Coordinates of C-alpha atoms and ligand atoms in Angstrom, one line a residue:
X268 CA 28.1 54.1 20.4
X269 CA 31.4 52.4 20.0
X270 CA 30.9 49.7 22.6
X271 CA 28.4 48.3 25.1
X272 CA 31.0 46.4 27.0
X273 CA 34.7 46.2 27.4
X274 CA 36.8 43.3 26.2
X275 CA 37.4 42.1 29.7
X276 CA 33.8 42.0 30.9
X277 CA 31.7 39.3 29.4
X278 CA 31.0 36.0 31.2
X279 CA 28.9 33.0 30.7
X280 CA 26.0 34.8 32.4
X281 CA 25.9 37.2 29.5
X282 CA 25.1 34.4 27.1
X283 CA 22.6 35.4 24.3
X284 CA 23.1 39.1 24.9
X285 CA 23.7 41.2 21.9
X286 CA 26.9 43.3 22.5
X287 CA 29.2 45.7 20.8
X288 CA 32.9 45.7 21.5
X289 CA 35.7 47.9 20.2
X290 CA 39.4 47.2 20.4
X291 CA 42.6 46.0 18.8
X292 CA 43.1 42.8 16.9
X293 CA 45.6 40.8 18.9
X294 CA 45.5 37.5 17.0
X295 CA 43.7 36.0 14.1
X296 CA 43.3 32.3 13.4
X297 CA 41.9 31.8 9.9
X298 CA 40.7 28.3 9.0
X299 CA 38.8 29.5 5.9
X300 CA 35.5 28.3 7.1
X301 CA 36.0 29.7 10.5
X302 CA 37.9 32.7 11.7
X303 CA 38.7 33.6 15.3
X304 CA 39.9 37.0 16.4
X305 CA 41.3 37.9 19.8
X306 CA 40.0 41.4 20.5
X307 CA 42.0 43.4 23.1
X308 CA 41.5 46.6 25.0
X309 CA 42.8 47.9 28.3
X310 CA 40.4 45.6 30.2
X311 CA 41.1 42.2 28.6
X312 CA 40.7 40.0 25.6
X313 CA 37.5 38.6 24.1
X314 CA 37.3 36.1 21.4
X315 CA 35.3 36.9 18.3
X316 CA 34.1 34.1 16.0
X317 CA 33.2 34.3 12.3
X318 CA 31.7 31.1 10.9
X319 CA 30.8 30.3 7.3
X320 CA 27.5 28.8 8.3
X321 CA 26.3 31.6 10.4
X322 CA 28.2 34.7 9.2
X323 CA 27.3 36.5 6.0
X324 CA 29.8 36.0 3.2
X325 CA 31.0 39.6 2.8
X326 CA 31.7 39.7 6.6
X327 CA 33.8 36.5 6.4
X328 CA 35.8 38.3 3.7
X329 CA 36.2 41.4 5.7
X330 CA 37.3 39.4 8.7
X331 CA 39.9 37.6 6.6
X332 CA 41.4 40.9 5.6
X333 CA 42.0 42.0 9.2
X334 CA 45.6 42.4 10.4
X335 CA 47.3 42.6 13.8
X336 CA 46.5 45.8 15.7
X337 CA 43.7 46.8 13.4
X338 CA 41.1 48.8 15.4
X339 CA 37.7 47.3 14.9
X340 CA 34.2 47.4 16.2
X341 CA 32.2 44.2 16.3
X342 CA 28.5 43.6 17.2
X343 CA 27.2 40.1 17.8
X344 CA 25.7 37.6 20.2
X345 CA 27.5 36.2 23.2
X346 CA 27.6 32.5 22.9
X347 CA 29.2 29.7 24.9
X348 CA 32.5 28.5 23.6
X349 CA 32.9 24.9 22.6
X350 CA 36.5 24.7 23.9
X351 CA 36.7 27.0 26.9
X352 CA 39.9 28.7 28.0
X353 CA 40.2 28.6 31.8
X354 CA 43.2 31.0 31.7
X355 CA 41.1 33.9 30.4
X356 CA 38.5 35.6 32.5
X357 CA 36.3 35.8 29.3
X358 CA 37.3 32.3 28.3
X359 CA 33.9 30.7 28.6
X360 CA 32.3 32.9 25.9
X361 CA 32.9 34.2 22.4
X362 CA 31.0 36.7 20.2
X363 CA 29.4 35.4 17.1
X364 CA 29.8 38.5 15.0
X365 CA 27.0 40.0 13.0
X366 CA 28.5 43.4 12.2
X367 CA 32.1 44.3 11.7
X368 CA 33.5 47.8 11.2
X369 CA 37.2 48.5 10.6
X370 CA 37.8 51.8 12.5
X371 CA 41.4 52.0 11.6
X372 CA 44.0 49.7 10.0
X373 CA 47.5 49.2 11.3
X374 CA 51.0 48.6 9.8
X375 CA 52.4 45.3 11.0
X376 CA 53.8 46.2 14.5
X377 CA 57.6 46.0 14.9
X378 CA 57.2 43.6 17.8
X379 CA 54.6 41.2 19.1
X380 CA 52.2 42.9 21.4
X381 CA 51.6 40.1 23.9
X382 CA 52.6 39.2 27.5
X383 CA 56.0 38.1 26.2
X384 CA 57.4 40.1 23.3
X385 CA 60.2 39.6 20.8
X386 CA 61.0 43.3 20.9
X387 CA 64.2 44.5 22.4
X388 CA 64.3 47.4 24.9
X389 CA 65.3 50.0 22.2
X390 CA 62.6 49.1 19.8
X391 CA 60.0 49.0 22.5
X392 CA 61.1 52.5 23.7
X393 CA 60.9 53.8 20.2
X394 CA 57.3 52.5 19.9
X395 CA 56.4 53.0 23.5
X396 CA 52.8 53.5 22.6
X397 CA 52.7 50.0 21.3
X398 CA 54.6 48.7 24.3
X399 CA 52.0 50.3 26.5
X400 CA 49.3 48.1 24.9
X401 CA 51.1 45.1 26.3
X402 CA 49.7 43.7 29.5
X403 CA 52.8 43.9 31.7
X404 CA 53.4 47.5 30.8
X405 CA 49.8 48.5 31.0
X406 CA 49.4 46.9 34.4
X407 CA 52.3 48.8 35.8
X408 CA 50.9 52.1 34.7
X409 CA 47.5 51.2 36.3
X410 CA 49.3 50.2 39.5
X411 CA 51.1 53.5 39.5
X412 CA 47.8 55.4 39.3
X413 CA 46.4 53.3 42.1
X414 CA 49.4 54.1 44.4
X415 CA 49.0 57.8 43.5
X416 CA 45.4 57.7 44.4
X417 CA 46.1 56.1 47.8
X418 CA 48.8 58.7 48.4
X419 CA 46.3 61.5 47.8
X420 CA 43.7 59.8 49.9
X421 CA 45.9 59.4 52.9
X422 CA 47.4 62.8 52.8
X423 CA 44.2 64.7 52.2
X424 CA 42.5 62.7 55.0
X425 CA 45.3 64.0 57.3
X426 CA 44.7 67.6 56.2
X427 CA 47.5 68.0 53.7
X428 CA 46.7 70.5 50.9
X429 CA 48.0 69.8 47.4
X430 CA 49.6 72.9 46.0
X431 CA 51.4 73.3 42.7
X432 CA 54.7 75.1 42.6
X433 CA 56.4 76.6 39.6
X434 CA 58.5 74.7 37.1
X435 CA 60.4 77.7 35.8
X436 CA 62.4 78.8 38.7
X437 CA 65.9 79.7 39.8
X438 CA 68.3 76.9 40.8
X439 CA 67.8 75.1 44.1
X440 CA 71.0 73.4 45.1
X441 CA 70.3 69.7 45.8
X442 CA 73.6 68.4 44.7
X443 CA 73.0 67.9 41.0
X444 CA 73.3 70.2 38.0
X445 CA 70.2 72.2 36.9
X446 CA 68.5 71.9 33.6
X447 CA 68.2 75.5 32.4
X448 CA 65.7 77.2 30.1
X449 CA 66.7 80.4 28.3
X450 CA 64.3 83.3 28.7
X451 CA 63.3 85.1 25.5
X452 CA 61.9 88.1 27.2
X453 CA 64.8 88.5 29.6
X454 CA 67.8 88.5 27.3
X455 CA 70.8 86.5 28.5
X456 CA 68.8 85.1 31.5
X457 CA 67.8 81.6 32.3
X458 CA 65.3 79.8 34.4
X459 CA 66.3 76.6 36.0
X460 CA 64.0 73.6 36.4
X461 CA 63.5 72.6 40.0
X462 CA 65.6 69.8 41.4
X463 CA 62.8 69.7 43.9
X464 CA 60.2 72.3 45.2
X465 CA 62.3 72.6 48.4
X466 CA 62.4 76.4 48.9
X467 CA 58.8 76.8 47.7
X468 CA 57.4 74.3 50.1
X469 CA 59.2 76.1 52.9
X470 CA 57.7 79.4 51.7
X471 CA 54.3 77.8 51.8
X472 CA 55.0 77.1 55.5
X473 CA 55.8 80.8 55.9
X474 CA 52.6 81.4 54.1
X475 CA 50.7 79.5 56.8
X476 CA 49.6 76.5 54.6
X477 CA 50.6 74.2 57.5
X478 CA 50.5 70.9 55.7
X479 CA 51.5 70.7 52.1
X480 CA 52.0 67.9 49.6
X481 CA 52.4 67.6 45.9
X482 CA 53.0 64.8 43.5
X483 CA 55.5 66.7 41.4
X484 CA 58.1 66.4 38.6
X485 CA 61.7 67.2 39.6
X486 CA 64.6 67.6 37.3
X487 CA 68.3 66.8 37.9
X488 CA 71.0 66.9 35.2
X489 CA 73.1 64.0 36.5
X490 CA 75.3 61.5 34.7
X491 CA 72.7 58.8 34.7
X492 CA 73.6 55.9 36.8
X493 CA 71.6 52.8 36.2
X494 CA 68.0 53.3 36.9
X495 CA 67.9 57.1 37.3
X496 CA 65.9 59.4 35.1
X497 CA 66.6 63.1 34.4
X498 CA 63.0 63.9 35.3
X499 CA 61.4 62.0 38.0
X500 CA 58.4 62.3 40.4
X501 CA 58.4 63.0 44.1
X502 CA 55.7 62.9 46.7
X503 CA 56.8 66.1 48.3
X504 CA 55.6 67.0 51.7
X505 CA 56.1 69.7 54.3
X506 CA 54.5 70.5 57.7
X507 CA 54.7 73.4 60.1
X508 CA 55.0 73.2 63.9
X509 CA 56.6 69.8 63.8
X510 CA 59.6 68.1 65.3
X511 CA 61.4 65.2 63.7
X512 CA 59.3 62.8 65.8
X513 CA 56.1 64.2 64.3
X514 CA 57.3 63.8 60.8
X515 CA 58.6 60.3 61.4
X516 CA 55.3 59.2 63.0
X517 CA 53.0 60.5 60.2
X518 CA 55.1 59.1 57.4
X519 CA 55.4 55.8 59.2
X520 CA 51.6 55.7 59.1
X521 CA 51.6 56.8 55.5
X522 CA 54.0 54.1 54.4
X523 CA 52.3 51.4 56.5
X524 CA 48.9 52.2 55.1
X525 CA 50.2 52.4 51.6
X526 CA 51.8 48.9 51.8
X527 CA 48.6 47.6 53.4
X528 CA 46.3 49.2 50.7
X529 CA 48.3 48.2 47.7
X530 CA 50.0 45.0 48.8
X531 CA 47.7 43.8 51.6
X532 CA 50.8 43.3 53.8
X533 CA 50.9 44.5 57.4
X534 CA 54.2 46.1 58.3
X535 CA 54.5 46.5 62.1
X536 CA 58.0 47.6 62.9
X537 CA 59.7 50.7 61.6
X538 CA 63.0 50.4 63.4
X539 CA 65.3 53.3 63.6
X540 CA 69.1 53.3 63.2
X541 CA 71.6 56.1 63.3
X542 CA 73.6 56.8 60.2
X543 CA 76.7 55.9 62.1
X544 CA 75.3 52.5 63.1
X545 CA 74.1 51.8 59.5
X546 CA 77.5 52.5 58.2
X547 CA 79.2 50.3 60.9
X548 CA 76.7 47.4 60.6
X549 CA 76.0 47.4 56.9
X550 CA 78.5 49.8 55.3
X551 CA 75.6 51.6 53.7
X552 CA 73.2 54.3 54.6
X553 CA 70.3 52.4 53.1
X554 CA 70.7 48.9 54.3
X555 CA 68.4 46.1 53.3
X556 CA 67.7 44.5 56.7
X557 CA 65.5 41.6 55.5
X558 CA 68.4 39.2 55.8
X559 CA 71.1 39.3 58.5
X560 CA 74.7 39.3 57.4
X561 CA 75.6 42.2 59.7
X562 CA 79.2 43.3 59.6
X563 CA 81.5 42.1 62.4
X564 CA 84.6 44.4 62.9
X565 CA 87.6 42.3 63.5
X566 CA 90.5 44.8 64.1
X567 CA 91.1 43.6 67.7
X568 CA 90.9 40.0 66.7
X569 CA 92.7 39.9 63.4
X570 CA 95.5 42.5 63.7
X571 CA 98.9 41.8 65.1
X572 CA 98.9 38.1 64.6
X573 CA 101.6 38.1 62.0
X574 CA 99.3 38.6 59.0
X575 CA 100.9 41.7 57.4
X576 CA 98.1 42.3 55.0
X577 CA 95.7 43.0 57.8
X578 CA 98.1 44.8 60.2
X579 CA 98.6 47.8 57.9
X580 CA 94.9 48.4 57.3
X581 CA 92.5 50.7 59.0
X582 CA 89.6 48.3 59.1
X583 CA 89.3 44.5 59.0
X584 CA 85.7 43.5 58.7
X585 CA 83.7 40.4 57.9
X586 CA 80.3 39.0 57.2
X587 CA 78.8 35.5 57.6
X588 CA 77.1 34.2 54.5
X589 CA 74.4 31.8 55.6
X590 CA 74.8 28.1 54.6
X591 CA 77.7 28.9 52.2
X592 CA 80.5 26.9 53.8
X593 CA 79.7 24.4 51.1
X594 CA 80.9 26.8 48.4
X595 CA 83.5 25.2 46.2
X596 CA 87.0 26.7 45.7
X597 CA 85.7 27.7 42.2
X598 CA 82.7 29.5 43.7
X599 CA 84.9 31.4 46.2
X600 CA 87.4 32.3 43.4
X601 CA 84.5 33.7 41.5
X602 CA 83.6 35.9 44.4
X603 CA 87.2 37.0 44.7
X604 CA 87.2 38.0 41.1
X605 CA 83.9 39.8 41.6
X606 CA 85.3 42.0 44.4
X607 CA 88.4 42.7 42.4
X608 CA 86.6 44.1 39.4
X609 CA 87.2 47.8 39.0
X610 CA 83.6 48.6 39.9
X611 CA 84.3 47.3 43.4
X612 CA 88.0 47.7 43.5
X613 CA 88.9 45.5 46.4
X614 CA 92.3 43.8 46.8
X615 CA 90.9 40.4 47.7
X616 CA 88.9 38.4 50.2
X617 CA 89.9 36.2 53.1
X618 CA 87.5 33.3 53.6
X619 CA 86.8 31.1 56.6
X620 CA 84.6 28.0 56.2
X621 CA 82.7 27.2 59.4
X622 CA 81.9 23.6 58.6
X623 CA 78.8 21.8 59.7
X624 CA 80.9 19.7 62.1
X625 CA 82.2 22.8 63.8
X626 CA 85.7 22.7 62.3
X627 CA 87.1 25.9 60.8
X628 CA 89.1 26.1 57.6
X629 CA 90.4 29.3 56.1
X630 CA 92.6 30.9 53.5
X631 CA 94.8 32.3 56.3
X632 CA 95.3 29.1 58.4
X633 CA 99.0 29.9 58.5
X634 CA 98.4 32.9 60.7
X635 CA 95.3 32.1 62.7
X636 CA 94.5 29.2 65.0
X637 CA 91.1 27.6 65.2
X638 CA 90.4 29.5 68.4
X639 CA 91.2 32.8 66.6
X640 CA 88.8 31.9 63.8
X641 CA 86.2 30.8 66.3
X642 CA 86.3 34.4 67.7
X643 CA 85.8 35.7 64.2
X644 CA 82.8 33.5 63.9
X645 CA 81.3 34.8 67.1
X646 CA 81.9 38.4 66.0
X647 CA 80.3 38.0 62.6
X648 CA 77.4 35.8 64.0
X649 CA 78.4 32.8 61.9
X650 CA 76.8 29.5 62.6
X651 CA 78.1 26.1 61.6
X652 CA 77.5 25.8 57.8
X653 CA 78.3 29.5 57.2
X654 CA 81.0 31.0 55.2
X655 CA 82.8 34.1 56.6
X656 CA 84.2 36.6 54.2
X657 CA 86.6 39.2 55.3
X658 CA 87.9 42.4 53.7
X659 CA 90.4 45.0 54.9
X660 CA 91.5 48.5 53.9
X661 CA 90.5 52.1 54.5
X662 CA 87.3 52.3 56.6
X663 CA 85.0 54.0 54.2
X664 CA 86.1 52.2 51.1
X665 CA 86.1 48.8 52.8
X666 CA 82.7 49.3 54.2
X667 CA 81.4 50.2 50.7
X668 CA 83.0 47.2 49.1
X669 CA 81.8 44.7 51.7
X670 CA 78.3 46.2 51.5
X671 CA 78.4 45.7 47.7
X672 CA 79.4 42.1 48.3
X673 CA 76.7 41.6 50.9
X674 CA 74.1 42.7 48.4
X675 CA 75.5 40.7 45.6
X676 CA 75.4 37.5 47.7
X677 CA 71.9 38.2 49.0
X678 CA 70.7 38.6 45.4
X679 CA 72.5 35.4 44.3
X680 CA 71.2 33.4 47.3
X681 CA 67.7 34.7 46.8
X682 CA 67.6 36.4 50.2
X683 CA 65.8 39.5 48.9
X684 CA 62.2 38.5 48.7
X685 CA 59.9 40.8 46.7
X686 CA 56.9 40.2 48.9
X687 CA 58.7 41.0 52.2
X688 CA 58.8 44.6 53.3
X689 CA 61.3 45.8 55.8
X690 CA 61.3 49.6 56.3
X691 CA 63.9 51.4 58.3
X692 CA 64.4 55.0 59.4
X693 CA 68.0 56.1 59.2
X694 CA 68.4 59.1 61.4
X695 CA 71.1 61.5 62.6
X696 CA 72.8 62.0 59.3
X697 CA 75.9 64.2 59.3
X698 CA 75.0 67.8 58.4
X699 CA 78.1 68.2 56.1
X700 CA 80.1 66.0 53.9
X701 CA 83.6 66.6 52.8
X702 CA 84.1 66.7 49.0
X703 CA 87.5 65.7 47.9
X704 CA 87.2 67.3 44.5
X705 CA 86.2 70.8 45.5
X706 CA 88.0 70.4 48.9
X707 CA 85.2 71.8 50.9
X708 CA 82.1 70.8 52.8
X709 CA 78.8 70.3 51.1
X710 CA 75.4 69.9 52.7
X711 CA 74.8 66.2 52.9
X712 CA 71.0 66.7 52.6
X713 CA 70.6 70.3 51.5
X714 CA 71.6 73.7 52.8
X715 CA 68.2 74.3 54.5
X716 CA 68.6 71.4 56.9
X717 CA 68.9 72.3 60.5
X718 CA 71.9 71.0 62.6
X719 CA 71.1 69.3 65.9
X720 CA 71.1 72.1 68.4
X721 CA 73.5 70.3 70.7
X722 CA 76.0 69.9 67.9
X723 CA 76.1 73.5 66.6
X724 CA 79.0 74.3 68.8
X725 CA 81.1 71.8 66.7
X726 CA 80.5 73.7 63.5
X727 CA 83.6 75.8 63.8
X728 CA 85.9 73.1 65.1
X729 CA 84.8 69.8 63.8
X730 CA 82.2 70.4 61.1
X731 CA 82.3 66.8 59.9
X732 CA 81.0 65.7 63.3
X733 CA 77.9 67.9 63.3
X734 CA 74.7 65.8 63.0
X735 CA 71.6 67.0 61.2
X736 CA 67.9 66.7 62.0
X737 CA 67.8 64.7 58.8
X738 CA 66.3 61.3 58.1
X739 CA 65.8 58.8 55.3
X740 CA 63.2 56.1 55.0
X741 CA 64.7 53.0 53.6
X742 CA 62.7 50.1 52.2
X743 CA 64.3 46.8 51.3
X744 CA 67.7 48.5 50.6
X745 CA 66.3 51.5 48.7
X746 CA 66.1 55.0 50.0
X747 CA 62.4 55.7 49.3
X748 CA 62.2 59.0 51.1
X749 CA 64.3 61.6 52.8
X750 CA 63.8 64.9 54.6
X751 CA 64.8 67.1 57.5
X752 CA 63.7 69.6 60.0
X753 CA 64.6 73.0 58.4
X754 CA 66.4 76.1 59.6
X755 CA 63.7 78.7 60.0
X756 CA 65.6 81.8 61.1
X757 CA 67.8 84.1 59.0
X758 CA 70.8 84.0 61.3
X759 CA 71.2 80.3 61.3
X760 CA 70.6 80.1 57.6
X761 CA 73.2 82.8 56.9
X762 CA 75.7 80.9 59.1
X763 CA 74.9 77.7 57.3
X764 CA 75.6 79.3 53.9
X765 CA 78.9 80.6 55.4
X766 CA 80.0 77.1 56.3
X767 CA 79.1 76.0 52.8
X768 CA 81.5 78.5 51.4
X769 CA 79.1 81.1 50.2
X770 CA 80.1 84.8 50.6
X771 CA 77.2 86.8 52.2
X772 CA 76.7 88.4 48.8
X773 CA 76.4 85.1 47.0
X774 CA 74.0 83.8 49.6
X775 CA 71.9 86.9 49.3
X776 CA 71.9 86.8 45.5
X777 CA 70.8 83.2 45.4
X778 CA 68.6 82.8 48.5
X779 CA 67.8 86.3 49.6
X780 CA 64.1 85.6 49.0
X781 CA 64.1 82.7 51.5
X782 CA 66.1 84.6 54.1
X783 CA 63.9 87.6 53.7
X784 CA 60.9 85.3 54.3
X785 CA 62.4 84.0 57.5
X786 CA 62.2 87.6 58.8
X787 CA 58.4 87.6 58.6
X788 CA 57.4 85.0 61.1
X789 CA 58.6 81.7 59.7
X790 CA 57.2 78.9 61.8
X791 CA 59.3 75.9 62.7
X792 CA 58.9 73.4 59.9
X793 CA 60.1 70.2 58.4
X794 CA 59.2 67.6 55.8
X795 CA 60.1 64.8 53.6
X796 CA 60.0 63.8 49.9
X797 CA 59.5 60.3 48.6
X798 CA 60.8 59.1 45.2
X799 CA 57.5 58.1 43.7
X800 CA 58.8 56.2 40.8
X801 CA 61.0 54.0 43.0
X802 CA 58.3 53.6 45.6
X803 CA 55.9 52.3 43.0
X804 CA 58.6 50.0 41.6
X805 CA 59.4 48.5 44.9
X806 CA 55.7 48.1 45.8
X807 CA 55.3 46.5 42.4
X808 CA 58.0 44.0 43.3
X809 CA 60.5 45.3 40.7
X810 CA 63.6 47.4 41.0
X811 CA 63.6 49.2 37.7
X812 CA 61.7 52.5 37.7
X813 CA 61.6 52.8 34.0
X814 CA 58.9 50.1 33.7
X815 CA 56.6 52.3 35.8
X816 CA 57.1 55.5 33.8
X817 CA 54.9 55.9 30.7
X818 CA 57.5 57.6 28.6
X819 CA 60.9 57.1 30.2
X820 CA 64.3 58.3 28.9
X821 CA 67.2 55.9 28.1
X822 CA 70.5 55.8 29.9
X823 CA 71.8 58.6 27.8
X824 CA 68.9 60.8 28.9
X825 CA 67.2 60.5 25.5
X826 CA 63.6 60.1 24.6
X827 CA 64.1 57.8 21.6
X828 CA 60.5 58.0 20.6
X829 CA 60.2 61.8 20.1
X830 CA 64.0 62.0 19.5
X831 CA 64.8 64.5 22.2
X832 CA 66.9 66.4 23.1
X833 CA 67.2 67.9 19.6
X834 CA 68.6 70.9 17.9
X835 CA 66.4 74.0 17.5
X836 CA 66.0 76.3 14.5
X837 CA 68.4 79.1 13.8
X838 CA 65.4 81.4 14.2
X839 CA 64.7 80.2 17.7
X840 CA 68.3 80.6 18.7
X841 CA 68.3 84.1 17.4
X842 CA 65.2 85.0 19.3
X843 CA 66.8 83.7 22.5
X844 CA 70.0 85.4 21.8
X845 CA 71.9 82.1 21.9
X846 CA 74.8 81.0 19.8
X847 CA 76.1 77.5 19.5
X848 CA 79.9 77.8 19.5
X849 CA 81.0 74.2 19.0
X850 CA 79.2 71.3 17.5
X851 CA 79.8 67.7 17.9
X852 CA 78.1 65.7 15.2
Ligands
LIG201 N1 63.8 68.4 48.9 C1 64.4 67.2 49.4 C2 64.8 66.2 48.3 O1 64.4 66.4 47.2 C3 63.5 66.5 50.3 C4 63.2 67.2 51.6 O2 64.1 67.6 52.3 O3 62.0 67.3 51.9 O4 65.5 65.3 48.6

């Protein structure tokens, strides 16, 4: 028996018990006549004591040879500590060791394995198994497991069945590149790893499963923007015989219950906003609505007043920054520099200080009277003490830029509180999205999303105006889930592929299996998928998903611990009939 208790378990009530603990040596204090060892496992830390007067000599010697991260087993008596540590759950007691076994030794670890570490990100990733021993990392993995459990509990209570779908498939277009896997047995042919189980979950609905879910790995070969992973986890769900309203209701409950269970926070409201409104009010399809700062469009107020810069632009739009009228010239200049950086790419910012005394002072006083500026204040919802910031330019671009500024300021001013949860359904997404590069329309969600029946007539004339039965669940400025009601008949699906630029032959070659299935009694169906890594990170109060993944990849998509991706043997290449034609060393 390696242990009778864990290292997080013993309390003063256990005094005088004989116990055996196993774990890792976190810290050693050796005073010669007395040695203290902090012994750690997943559950906590317990102090061991070796004392010249009470511990046999050879055991004192053995203890003095211990090093950090040695794995040991210690048997002894629980005694009351002389100097207690109120910061440790086990801080009232220590173990007077009678027997000590070294189960394994350890090299000196490359960084300290404590709450705070001296190890940089790269080093910690290379030795991730050591990083996982650290409390903050360990706690996050335990938290993730807890959230997964709550997800399964809720969904199975509601009658959802967890079904696994294959990982070696044919590509599903979800907007990213596929990872591909060569097939040895089918020369020259490749599997693709699923970007999501989308078509399979739809086929499960055709198969009559009615309610499906799966906590599942998805793979997308994207240029990794900050905080994306090439493989990530979804809570993937699908239901038959549902309309949009049914899906929204059940997943509203799901999210509410999850937040209640893991955070003990009651979220009442799940407001809904159309995509068009979200773009108009926040310049963003995943607005953080925890703080105001809604956009105020100023075209009618700011144009044609002699200020050329605005007159030529498609959109003039502003926000009121709460209590920021006191910003110094220097602080405002810093914001102007911030928006001019290439990442944002704005030309500049016009500012208006709405002073506490009600007076207005702006960078464009030459062109606008106090009364004009007063109207801007009303439009942007500014109150005395606020700072109004205005941008102008092409509509889409300006909205994006002002949205970035809004988020930047909210972060700087501490308006995004980790313990406040503000969900929002964004609905009525456009079905199609124009892609400048390829000069054609793409499905904004995916090609299986159904258009709103009343908009179908616009497909031929104004495809960009067609709205989809698609929805996103946004939480604190993050898209945590997205889904749609699907097309479930062959004709509409064929038409959809046509609008996306597929020839009938191409559509058949790629998605014949799905369209065939639709001919055998496909029920109306729809669903949603949540980004599990992100959801866990937000519930955990952090925004980086990497912390919540046991073995994440770095920004270049590499696993630096196992050193992947890597070359394969000449033999393997031959077997797969593959040839590497160019090599960059
Ligand atoms: N498959 C979709 C996605 O990965 C989600 C859905 O439509 O259910 O975004």
